[in-house]
Every structure is written in structure tokens, then in C-alpha cells.
Amino acid sequence: MARIPDAFIDELLARTDIVEVVGGRVPLKRQGKEYSACCPFHDERSPSFTVSPTKQFYHCFGCGAHGTALSFLMNYDRLEFLDAVEELARRTGMEVPRETQQRNENNDTRDLFNALEAAARFFQRNLDTSDKAKAYLDGRGVDAAIRTQFMIGYAPDGYSALKDALGTDERRMKLLDRAGLFSKNDRGHVYDKFRDRVMFPIHDRRGRVIAFGGRVLQKDDGPKYLNSPETALFHKGRELYGLWQVKQANQKIARLVVVEGYMDVVSLFQFGVKEAVATLGTATTPEHAELLFRNAPDVYFCFDGDAAGQRAAWRALESVLPRMKDGRQAFFLFLPDGEDPDTIVRQEGAAGFDARLQQATPLSQFFFDELAKDIKLSTLDGKARLAERARPLLAQIPDGAFGDLMRQRLTEITGVGAGSTVPSAPAPARRPSPSQAGQKPSLVRSIIVRLLHKPALALSIESTHGFSALRLAGMDLLLEVIALVHARPDITTGVLLEHFAEREEVVALQKLAMQDLPGDEENWRLEVLDAAVQLEKQMLQQRLDELQAKQRSMGLDEADKYELRTLLQARIGRH
Ligand SMILES: [Zn+2]
């Protein structure tokens, strides 16, 4: 995939007005310097969503949603990063930079998409003429509308139906091969990969066919599901079957139901559960988890109730855990022996299936049940073992209420906190040290807050050399912000915050960015410069203290003495 230079993104966002982008989708009301609205990302009656034209970012005080015009498009229009970039570029009349090689690849990619599309149409045409494939879908209750919506087709029996129809020249043969539609025997003979199967095209997030899944008609006719191999366009660990259709069917996706097979997805749709997607013959990967939660806050995983199902569910849990930000929920539904979502929805209808989802096991419960499975919790050893198993997993949960509750639950079950290793002694509550309490905001903080309001102010700090070695809370962060702005002078507040999106500092940074700061840009510039000078003084003092301490303990060498003299003179000069 093409990497887009940061400088281009910065310029793109500098030329974009977030108020226009958001305002085109959500009615905004002007309030002082900012705009407000009811948050489009959570349900609310009174507006807690604000858009700042000067800082070029949005922020919701209710659910914590925040970001730039780019992330707004990704979240609101559910676009992938590159698509969101292209959308903004189109609005501003900028061209997304691509290398020449990339351009050739693009032509190539287009040909590959076309070949897959042609194959999908070929399979669809063959469904019309295959009585047994139609009988199969009729038997499953899949009607014409759903067949069209999912572009369901049929790959004829025999070894060369597709090859004969579409592989008319060398170039097309190569494309079909790269699209994963052929197999090769050990004598090098090329033949159709999918034969006598009902064909389910797999769409990417823009609705283009990128691969196929084929399902046998009769139970004992080879593997039940056969997928396209990995190709340039298809990586099964990153795709979800049905996601395109779910997006088409729902304005706002409240939940996603993850099932095992294509037929499950299609049946659920047919019976009115239009939120189902399937992983493609793989366990739920971290990429899947990310994709799921990017599209819906609640995710339900359906598995067989047997041991294999439990194992698969645990794999899904492991992928999901590091993505359990606040506001996200995961549930596990285990189906009775011999049933799958397809059979259940046909027997019980959407309401019955829905009722089962309501009863699904929350992630927290599944987590502790599974970990404690073979443990005797009545013993001290058992409790210690559970705590031992839980700790590394709990550490992966992002900061927030959910993580806190999970750790609290562990303590309730075992009496052992997630962080400590000593069972009985409870950790003392953290209190700010007396020196910190009641102090005015630190110099570091006062610079950071101004840089967050106007990043370009960092450019007036020509060098951080004079204070970078100061051992102060937040110094690393300050240095990072300054370096970032020097590297990307056009950076907006929104992009700056985005840079820290995955880090724990982001919450504090957001708060600072939202603060009402008296004065104007020129005041802030002087305040920043003044604070920098004071920091430099502190650093001189820190070094002086060090040298004097060394003088007392072990004596100074010539270089130290020279440095000490210079520092003392500099201090006199400054006073
Ligand atoms: Zn919100």
C-alpha cells in the first residue's frame, strides 16, 4: 500500500476546514469560538460534541470521541484511511502523491479487480442455469433479492469451465491465476480451483470483489468451505465476509455478529438479522478485532459449544482484549450441539436469534470463567494462580473504566490486585505528594498547553538544548511535541493530538487542549519564551548542584572545574 508522506497529510488538513467537513454531515451551532452539536457517535439529548475551527479538531465530552477532519471521515463515513485522504484531497483540489511505480501498480490492480468481477459475473450466470444449485439455495430459503445482494453464483462441475470462458488469452490467464482462481497439478496442468460449488464473492470495504468462498452442495464432497488463496488483493486475516453488505444495509451499525460461514451470514440476512459477518476460515485476528470495533461498538462472537468452539472463542478474546477501549463491548454466544446460526435463525427467526444474543456471555465473565476452569478458587494457591494468569492479559486492556473494572473483579475473586504480587498487603492509595499539591502549573505544563493551542509557537523555541536534560515531569513529552512541530511545521492541534492517540498521555493532552486559555497568540508566544528561559535557568542550577555535590564527595577533575566556573559566570550574567 502506498505510504502517504506526513507533510502531505499536514498540508491537506491545513487546507481543510473541519467545520465544513463536520457541518456537512452534522448540524452545528456556533458557540463563541467553537461549534457544538449532539454527538453523532453516541446517543444524547443535549450537545456535548464540539468542533474547534482554530484547533481543527472535534471532541465529545460525553463519549470521548475526538480527532481531525480525517478521523471524523473515517469514523462517520466509515472510510478507510486512504479513502478518507482521497475524499479530503478531492474537496481541496489536491492530488494525493503517488510514485510512478505505484501508478503502474494501480493499473495492474485495476486489471485484477476487473478479472475478479468478470469471474463473479460468470458464476452468477451459471447459477441461473444450474437446477441443483438453485435447488440448494431454495432449500435454504435464500430468495432472489438476497442472491443478488450477495452476488451468489455457481462454479460448474468439470475442470475448465471458467478457464475456457474467461482465459481467452495469455494475459487473461495470468490475471485469473493471480486472482487465485486456478489450481495447478504436479504436471503443471492448470485447472479451475472452484468446481461444483455455490460461490460467495468476498467484497472489500468499497464493494469490489477481491476473492471467493465456495461451499459444497453435498455434505461429503470435499471441504465444506473453500476459500481463494491469499493474493495481492486478499488477505483473509484482514477481511470479513458480509461487512460490505452490512454497511449497505445499516445507516448506523449498533452491533456486529461474527459467525463462521458464508451461509450463516446469508441466512441471517434473509431472516432479518442484517449485522452478521464471517471470518474466512481463520481465527479472529487482531486486524479483525480492529475492523469490527471500528464499525460497531458492540461485537457478538458466535461459536459452537464444543471444545473447538471454546478454543476459538478464547483466541477471539485475546485479539479483542487490547482493543477494549471504553464504550466497546464484546459478547460470546455458544450454540447448542449440532446447531449453527443458519439452523437457529430458520427455526427460531430473527427474534429467537436476537433473544439468544441478549443472553450471550459478556467478555468479562467468559474471561474469568475460562481462566478459572481448572483452578480451585477456595484455596490460596488457586487464587494466586488465577491472579498470575490474569495479570499479563489485563495489562493489555487500554486505560479506562473497563480495565479498572476487570482489575477490580480480579481483586474481588482472589483478594489479589492486578498489579501487586503480595496477596495480602493492599497498596496504599496514591496521593499527590505535598510538594505537588497546591502548586501553580509547572513551566513544562504551561508551555505544553500553549503549544497545544497553537503548535507553530514551538518554532520560536530554536533549541531545546538548554533545558532538555532537566529532570522534570512531562519534559520528555514537551521535547517530543517540540520536535514534532519542528519536523511538521504545518501541524494542527488535531493532528498533534492524533499523534498521541494510542498513548496514555492523550487524555491529559486533550484536557489541556480543551482548556480555555486567556490571551492571544502573541501573549502565548512571550509566555512560552519566558518559560523556556526559566527552564534553562533551572537546568543551570541542576548542573551546578550536581557539580557541587561531586566536589564535596569525590572532587572535580579539570573539565568539571572549567564547567563549574563557566556555569557560575553564566549565572552571574543572567541575574
Ligand atoms: Zn459522544
XYZ file of C-alpha atoms and ligand atoms in Angstrom:
576
model
C 0.000 0.000 0.000
C 1.166 3.479 -0.750
C 2.554 5.408 2.160
C 1.440 8.987 2.122
C 4.022 11.462 3.403
C 3.179 13.144 6.730
C 3.868 16.514 5.137
C 1.081 15.906 2.650
C -1.383 14.972 5.394
C -0.394 18.084 7.338
C -0.923 20.305 4.334
C -4.157 18.562 3.444
C -5.538 19.146 6.925
C -4.202 22.698 6.991
C -6.210 23.410 3.841
C -9.301 21.590 5.059
C -11.835 23.247 7.301
C -13.078 20.740 9.815
C -16.184 22.850 10.427
C -17.184 22.384 6.784
C -16.476 18.665 6.824
C -18.372 18.005 10.049
C -21.025 20.636 9.327
C -21.862 18.922 6.042
C -22.916 15.866 7.988
C -23.996 17.081 11.416
C -25.903 20.329 12.063
C -23.531 22.601 14.001
C -24.382 25.556 16.195
C -21.920 28.364 16.743
C -20.979 28.965 20.387
C -18.287 31.554 20.892
C -15.096 30.427 19.217
C -16.373 26.907 18.712
C -19.249 24.918 17.297
C -21.392 22.392 19.094
C -23.818 19.619 18.225
C -25.370 16.488 19.604
C -22.664 13.867 19.289
C -23.004 11.674 16.177
C -21.067 8.914 17.910
C -23.274 8.365 20.923
C -26.901 8.962 21.823
C -27.542 12.180 23.679
C -30.158 14.892 24.113
C -28.015 17.891 24.988
C -24.973 18.677 22.884
C -21.560 17.764 24.277
C -19.805 17.489 20.927
C -17.621 20.462 19.975
C -15.710 21.353 16.841
C -12.904 23.869 17.052
C -12.034 25.779 13.870
C -8.811 27.164 15.322
C -7.505 23.875 16.660
C -9.009 21.910 13.775
C -10.337 19.085 15.868
C -13.530 17.722 17.313
C -14.092 16.453 20.805
C -17.023 14.911 22.631
C -17.213 15.441 26.380
C -19.762 12.648 26.611
C -18.101 9.687 24.929
C -14.577 10.986 24.417
C -14.705 10.756 20.626
C -12.121 13.110 19.159
C -9.894 13.678 16.186
C -9.212 15.576 12.998
C -11.283 16.041 9.843
C -9.589 12.882 8.629
C -10.549 10.758 11.600
C -14.047 12.233 11.505
C -14.491 10.960 7.944
C -13.073 7.585 8.909
C -15.456 7.250 11.836
C -18.548 8.943 10.485
C -18.445 7.817 6.846
C -16.645 4.631 7.878
C -13.884 5.165 5.350
C -10.513 3.542 5.366
C -7.567 5.879 5.895
C -6.587 6.108 2.210
C -10.169 6.663 1.125
C -10.613 9.420 3.689
C -7.405 11.058 2.449
C -8.665 10.896 -1.122
C -12.014 12.342 -0.133
C -10.385 15.333 1.564
C -7.918 15.741 -1.300
C -10.815 15.844 -3.741
C -12.525 18.563 -1.685
C -9.409 20.702 -1.526
C -8.321 20.041 -5.100
C -5.024 18.481 -4.044
C -3.571 15.425 -5.682
C -2.515 12.554 -3.444
C 1.162 11.974 -4.165
C 1.967 8.580 -5.566
C 5.175 7.293 -7.041
C 5.298 6.296 -10.706
C 5.717 2.696 -9.726
C 2.610 2.987 -7.651
C 0.736 4.309 -10.652
C 1.686 1.260 -12.741
C 0.708 -0.966 -9.892
C -2.624 0.793 -9.838
C -3.284 -0.110 -13.459
C -2.309 -3.626 -12.664
C -4.556 -3.709 -9.645
C -7.440 -2.410 -11.710
C -6.988 -5.304 -14.146
C -7.015 -7.726 -11.256
C -10.248 -6.253 -9.895
C -11.771 -6.489 -13.367
C -10.805 -10.155 -13.677
C -12.445 -10.936 -10.327
C -15.547 -9.007 -11.268
C -15.761 -10.936 -14.548
C -15.420 -14.211 -12.664
C -18.198 -13.189 -10.258
C -20.498 -12.469 -13.208
C -19.554 -15.776 -14.803
C -20.537 -17.624 -11.614
C -23.787 -15.664 -11.387
C -24.738 -16.578 -14.955
C -24.052 -20.212 -14.187
C -26.324 -20.156 -11.182
C -29.213 -19.257 -13.484
C -28.667 -22.414 -15.497
C -27.917 -24.818 -12.672
C -31.006 -26.506 -11.303
C -29.206 -28.224 -8.462
C -27.504 -25.031 -7.246
C -30.819 -23.185 -7.380
C -32.498 -26.089 -5.579
C -29.842 -25.849 -2.869
C -30.449 -22.122 -2.314
C -34.224 -22.611 -2.491
C -33.887 -25.312 0.153
C -32.035 -22.829 2.339
C -34.727 -20.217 1.813
C -32.348 -17.764 0.101
C -34.501 -15.602 -2.163
C -33.624 -13.752 -5.354
C -33.051 -10.387 -3.673
C -30.500 -11.812 -1.264
C -28.834 -13.779 -4.076
C -28.364 -10.534 -5.985
C -27.286 -8.569 -2.932
C -24.536 -11.069 -2.170
C -23.809 -11.804 -5.857
C -24.152 -15.504 -5.136
C -23.162 -17.740 -8.040
C -22.284 -21.259 -9.004
C -18.996 -22.714 -10.248
C -19.854 -25.519 -12.686
C -18.524 -29.029 -12.366
C -15.619 -30.025 -14.599
C -12.124 -28.629 -14.665
C -12.135 -25.843 -17.203
C -15.485 -24.021 -17.299
C -14.067 -20.727 -16.012
C -10.766 -21.176 -17.807
C -12.497 -21.788 -21.152
C -14.906 -18.892 -20.703
C -12.558 -16.184 -19.434
C -8.985 -17.318 -20.022
C -9.114 -16.362 -23.673
C -5.537 -15.176 -23.982
C -2.221 -15.369 -22.200
C -2.685 -12.077 -20.349
C -6.124 -13.034 -19.015
C -4.879 -16.460 -17.987
C -2.192 -14.742 -15.943
C -4.675 -12.376 -14.313
C -7.082 -15.176 -13.382
C -4.163 -17.103 -11.956
C -3.045 -14.117 -9.866
C -6.635 -13.675 -8.742
C -6.416 -17.148 -7.195
C -8.951 -18.822 -9.444
C -6.775 -21.672 -10.709
C -5.097 -24.720 -9.262
C -2.135 -26.494 -10.759
C -1.426 -30.233 -10.680
C 2.051 -31.724 -10.339
C 2.448 -31.924 -14.106
C 1.876 -28.198 -14.333
C -1.619 -28.506 -15.761
C -3.809 -25.535 -14.824
C -7.480 -26.090 -13.946
C -10.388 -24.329 -12.211
C -9.951 -24.126 -8.449
C -13.670 -23.919 -7.697
C -15.795 -26.725 -9.115
C -19.399 -27.645 -8.419
C -19.700 -25.171 -5.575
C -22.052 -22.369 -4.617
C -19.919 -19.264 -4.907
C -19.874 -16.363 -2.469
C -17.858 -13.376 -3.690
C -15.940 -11.623 -0.926
C -16.104 -7.840 -1.204
C -13.649 -5.311 0.085
C -14.711 -2.233 2.018
C -15.530 -0.415 -1.173
C -17.703 -3.185 -2.539
C -15.202 -4.618 -5.003
C -14.844 -8.382 -5.379
C -11.456 -9.464 -4.057
C -11.862 -13.210 -3.555
C -14.363 -16.056 -3.378
C -15.610 -18.620 -0.956
C -17.127 -21.768 -2.370
C -19.445 -24.068 -0.474
C -20.099 -27.702 -1.401
C -23.636 -28.697 -2.299
C -23.441 -32.173 -0.820
C -22.052 -32.795 2.627
C -19.320 -35.316 1.696
C -17.980 -33.522 -1.346
C -14.586 -32.248 -0.187
C -14.075 -29.462 2.344
C -17.307 -27.692 3.248
C -15.850 -24.252 2.580
C -13.072 -23.494 0.137
C -11.548 -20.006 0.014
C -9.453 -18.195 -2.527
C -5.769 -18.333 -1.611
C -4.023 -15.202 -0.344
C -3.454 -12.855 -3.259
C -2.270 -9.296 -3.773
C -5.836 -8.173 -3.014
C -6.954 -10.759 -0.489
C -5.562 -11.317 2.978
C -8.033 -13.434 4.829
C -6.826 -12.290 8.239
C -7.934 -8.765 7.398
C -11.266 -9.324 5.676
C -14.728 -10.035 6.963
C -17.279 -11.646 4.712
C -20.502 -9.627 4.608
C -19.148 -6.372 6.027
C -19.844 -4.554 2.771
C -23.453 -5.735 2.781
C -23.887 -4.849 6.456
C -22.668 -1.327 5.745
C -25.058 -1.028 2.818
C -27.987 -2.227 4.919
C -27.432 -0.082 8.019
C -27.101 3.663 8.468
C -25.625 3.171 11.901
C -24.292 -0.240 12.903
C -25.134 -0.795 16.560
C -23.657 -4.278 16.735
C -21.871 -6.838 14.623
C -22.413 -10.573 14.904
C -19.416 -12.682 13.961
C -20.260 -16.142 12.613
C -18.328 -18.915 10.970
C -19.701 -19.468 7.472
C -20.951 -17.558 4.461
C -24.234 -19.423 4.598
C -24.721 -18.248 8.190
C -24.281 -14.630 7.133
C -26.632 -15.013 4.183
C -29.306 -16.852 6.212
C -29.194 -14.285 8.981
C -29.675 -11.540 6.397
C -32.523 -13.455 4.812
C -34.268 -13.651 8.159
C -33.695 -10.012 9.025
C -30.534 -10.089 11.142
C -28.563 -7.704 8.934
C -25.471 -7.311 11.098
C -23.646 -10.574 10.537
C -20.147 -11.031 9.195
C -17.915 -14.109 8.920
C -14.208 -14.632 9.340
C -12.785 -16.524 6.411
C -11.643 -19.856 7.720
C -9.273 -18.282 10.219
C -9.359 -17.476 13.897
C -10.303 -13.904 14.765
C -7.140 -11.883 14.215
C -6.201 -8.572 15.855
C -6.872 -6.938 12.466
C -10.368 -8.416 12.518
C -10.931 -7.099 16.027
C -9.856 -3.626 14.971
C -12.078 -3.727 11.897
C -15.060 -4.955 13.907
C -14.819 -2.258 16.549
C -14.147 0.438 14.012
C -17.567 -0.356 12.587
C -19.644 -1.092 15.676
C -19.363 -0.561 19.435
C -20.810 -3.983 20.328
C -19.463 -7.217 18.887
C -21.036 -10.657 19.379
C -18.972 -13.739 18.597
C -20.898 -16.930 17.828
C -19.188 -20.250 18.311
C -20.041 -23.932 18.525
C -20.493 -25.032 22.091
C -17.850 -27.773 21.789
C -14.206 -27.675 22.856
C -13.061 -26.358 19.471
C -15.580 -23.554 19.764
C -14.314 -22.647 23.227
C -10.764 -22.527 21.954
C -11.754 -20.343 19.015
C -13.638 -18.044 21.373
C -10.566 -17.675 23.567
C -8.474 -16.760 20.516
C -11.052 -14.108 19.668
C -10.921 -12.814 23.234
C -7.144 -12.498 23.049
C -7.430 -10.460 19.847
C -10.123 -8.246 21.283
C -8.677 -7.520 24.731
C -6.078 -4.900 23.681
C -8.848 -3.087 21.794
C -11.357 -2.857 24.620
C -11.433 0.909 24.851
C -14.269 2.387 26.866
C -17.580 2.263 25.059
C -16.794 -1.048 23.373
C -18.378 -4.331 24.391
C -17.744 -7.920 23.364
C -20.008 -10.931 23.970
C -19.706 -14.645 23.349
C -22.579 -16.824 22.234
C -22.129 -20.583 22.366
C -24.587 -22.547 20.269
C -26.095 -25.907 21.208
C -24.508 -29.029 19.768
C -25.172 -29.531 16.067
C -26.691 -26.087 15.571
C -25.286 -23.120 13.731
C -26.669 -19.600 13.236
C -28.211 -20.726 9.933
C -30.253 -23.533 11.516
C -31.198 -21.445 14.533
C -32.472 -18.437 12.628
C -34.503 -20.728 10.379
C -36.113 -22.462 13.365
C -36.488 -19.505 15.685
C -36.497 -16.477 13.391
C -34.756 -13.177 13.979
C -36.490 -12.703 17.332
C -35.301 -16.079 18.600
C -31.759 -15.434 17.459
C -31.874 -11.996 18.993
C -33.061 -13.432 22.296
C -30.034 -15.719 22.315
C -27.742 -12.759 21.674
C -29.308 -10.996 24.662
C -28.278 -13.978 26.764
C -24.716 -14.052 25.426
C -21.828 -14.183 27.878
C -20.079 -10.834 28.407
C -16.347 -10.826 27.788
C -15.595 -10.201 31.475
C -17.461 -13.317 32.554
C -16.033 -15.532 29.825
C -12.568 -14.248 30.719
C -12.694 -15.218 34.397
C -14.678 -18.433 33.796
C -12.123 -19.694 31.300
C -9.084 -18.741 33.385
C -10.517 -20.357 36.495
C -11.685 -23.504 34.699
C -9.255 -25.980 36.266
C -8.493 -23.946 39.362
C -9.768 -24.475 42.895
C -10.629 -20.971 43.914
C -11.247 -21.969 47.517
C -7.516 -22.415 48.059
C -4.856 -19.762 48.406
C -2.775 -21.450 45.709
C -5.708 -21.403 43.334
C -6.306 -17.718 43.874
C -2.640 -16.955 43.347
C -2.619 -18.971 40.144
C -5.664 -17.171 38.774
C -4.094 -13.807 39.558
C -0.894 -14.964 37.865
C -2.753 -15.967 34.704
C -4.951 -12.881 34.588
C -2.324 -10.219 35.139
C -0.499 -10.233 31.778
C -3.825 -10.302 29.952
C -5.374 -7.499 31.998
C -2.285 -5.410 31.345
C -3.231 -5.367 27.661
C -6.543 -3.595 28.207
C -6.301 0.110 27.325
C -6.631 2.561 30.217
C -10.182 3.296 31.154
C -13.164 2.194 33.157
C -13.359 -1.272 31.612
C -9.776 -2.099 32.553
C -10.360 -0.756 36.067
C -13.466 -2.906 36.494
C -11.681 -6.027 35.266
C -8.831 -5.480 37.723
C -11.322 -4.788 40.477
C -13.112 -8.040 39.633
C -9.844 -9.936 39.879
C -9.278 -8.462 43.308
C -12.795 -9.464 44.364
C -12.287 -13.060 43.245
C -8.774 -13.563 44.537
C -8.054 -10.799 47.013
C -5.018 -10.062 44.843
C -4.687 -6.825 42.886
C -3.722 -6.951 39.235
C -0.527 -5.021 39.823
C 0.886 -6.263 43.144
C 2.499 -9.617 43.768
C 1.928 -9.721 47.511
C -1.516 -11.168 48.227
C -2.465 -9.527 51.495
C -0.978 -6.028 51.740
C -3.246 -3.596 49.918
C -1.348 -0.937 48.000
C -1.577 2.493 49.621
C -3.856 4.842 47.775
C -1.960 7.190 45.515
C -1.931 10.732 46.795
C -0.203 13.659 45.196
C 2.958 14.447 47.120
C 2.720 17.569 49.296
C 5.177 19.421 47.098
C 2.963 18.864 44.042
C -0.321 19.659 45.704
C -1.447 23.267 45.565
C 1.399 24.287 43.304
C 0.798 26.503 40.338
C 1.021 24.772 36.945
C 4.572 23.757 36.150
C 6.603 25.535 33.492
C 6.624 22.401 31.370
C 2.890 22.191 31.515
C 2.389 25.846 30.754
C 4.483 25.515 27.594
C 2.707 22.342 26.515
C -0.724 23.874 26.944
C 0.216 26.823 24.742
C 1.771 24.604 22.087
C -1.426 22.596 22.035
C -3.403 25.741 21.352
C -1.002 26.958 18.692
C 1.550 24.320 17.647
C 3.551 26.744 15.473
C 4.700 28.536 18.663
C 7.172 25.682 19.081
C 9.056 27.096 16.117
C 10.045 30.111 18.222
C 11.940 27.767 20.530
C 15.043 27.450 18.403
C 16.810 24.893 20.526
C 15.829 22.717 23.440
C 19.462 22.072 24.272
C 19.422 24.477 27.203
C 16.758 22.574 29.156
C 16.353 19.115 27.608
C 18.340 17.390 30.353
C 16.154 18.797 33.133
C 14.643 16.036 35.195
C 11.060 17.250 35.347
C 7.720 15.548 34.958
C 6.461 15.953 31.391
C 9.827 17.000 29.970
C 10.001 14.050 27.549
C 6.548 14.870 26.331
C 7.413 18.544 25.849
C 10.542 17.652 23.882
C 8.556 15.280 21.739
C 5.927 17.906 20.958
C 8.554 20.483 20.070
C 10.442 18.034 17.839
C 7.206 17.056 16.151
C 6.291 20.632 15.288
C 9.813 21.341 14.028
C 9.555 18.309 11.751
C 5.994 19.133 10.649
C 5.593 22.922 10.821
C 2.048 22.871 9.374
C 0.735 20.504 12.031
C -2.634 21.413 13.566
C -3.695 20.758 17.136
C -5.901 17.950 15.885
C -3.063 16.171 14.120
C -0.802 16.729 17.095
C -3.305 15.007 19.388
C -3.767 12.258 16.825
C -0.051 11.594 17.045
C -0.551 10.598 20.680
C -3.845 8.777 20.057
C -2.543 5.372 21.110
C -0.640 6.658 24.126
C -1.769 7.129 27.671
C -0.755 10.800 27.604
C -3.526 11.541 25.135
C -6.199 12.014 27.795
C -4.186 14.660 29.624
C -3.209 16.326 26.360
C -6.813 16.533 25.254
C -7.806 18.157 28.502
C -5.062 20.732 28.112
C -6.074 21.375 24.513
C -9.674 21.950 25.568
C -8.702 24.389 28.301
C -9.769 27.974 27.954
C -6.546 29.908 27.632
C -6.658 33.664 28.265
C -4.705 35.966 25.969
C -3.901 35.737 22.307
C -1.238 34.146 20.186
C 1.297 36.901 20.820
C 0.836 36.671 24.606
C 1.259 32.935 24.389
C 4.464 33.274 22.365
C 6.010 35.529 25.002
C 4.865 33.232 27.791
C 6.384 30.233 26.034
C 9.697 32.014 25.517
C 9.713 33.216 29.093
C 9.025 29.733 30.426
C 11.801 28.353 28.235
C 14.259 30.861 29.685
C 13.242 29.871 33.202
C 13.725 26.219 32.371
C 17.215 26.999 31.113
C 17.969 28.682 34.422
C 16.702 25.638 36.272
C 18.920 23.430 34.214
C 21.965 25.557 35.012
C 21.054 25.204 38.651
C 20.567 21.457 38.342
C 24.013 21.087 36.812
C 25.563 23.414 39.405
C 24.062 21.344 42.196
C 25.427 18.179 40.634
C 28.921 19.561 40.260
C 28.978 20.983 43.768
C 27.796 17.679 45.191
C 30.545 15.917 43.294
C 33.083 18.441 44.549
C 32.113 17.564 48.112
C 32.078 13.804 47.631
C 34.861 12.896 45.242
C 36.381 16.113 43.951
C 36.366 17.595 40.468
C 38.643 16.960 37.521
C 39.872 19.752 35.282
C 36.932 19.563 32.880
C 34.463 19.690 35.784
C 36.204 22.697 37.269
C 36.121 24.512 33.966
C 32.416 23.732 33.574
C 31.663 24.891 37.110
C 33.417 28.198 36.536
C 31.570 28.762 33.266
C 28.235 27.966 34.908
C 28.864 30.329 37.818
C 29.767 33.110 35.416
C 26.714 32.406 33.284
C 24.526 32.595 36.368
C 26.003 35.951 37.310
C 25.440 37.081 33.736
C 21.822 36.090 33.890
C 20.967 37.654 37.231
Zn -20.073 11.480 22.006
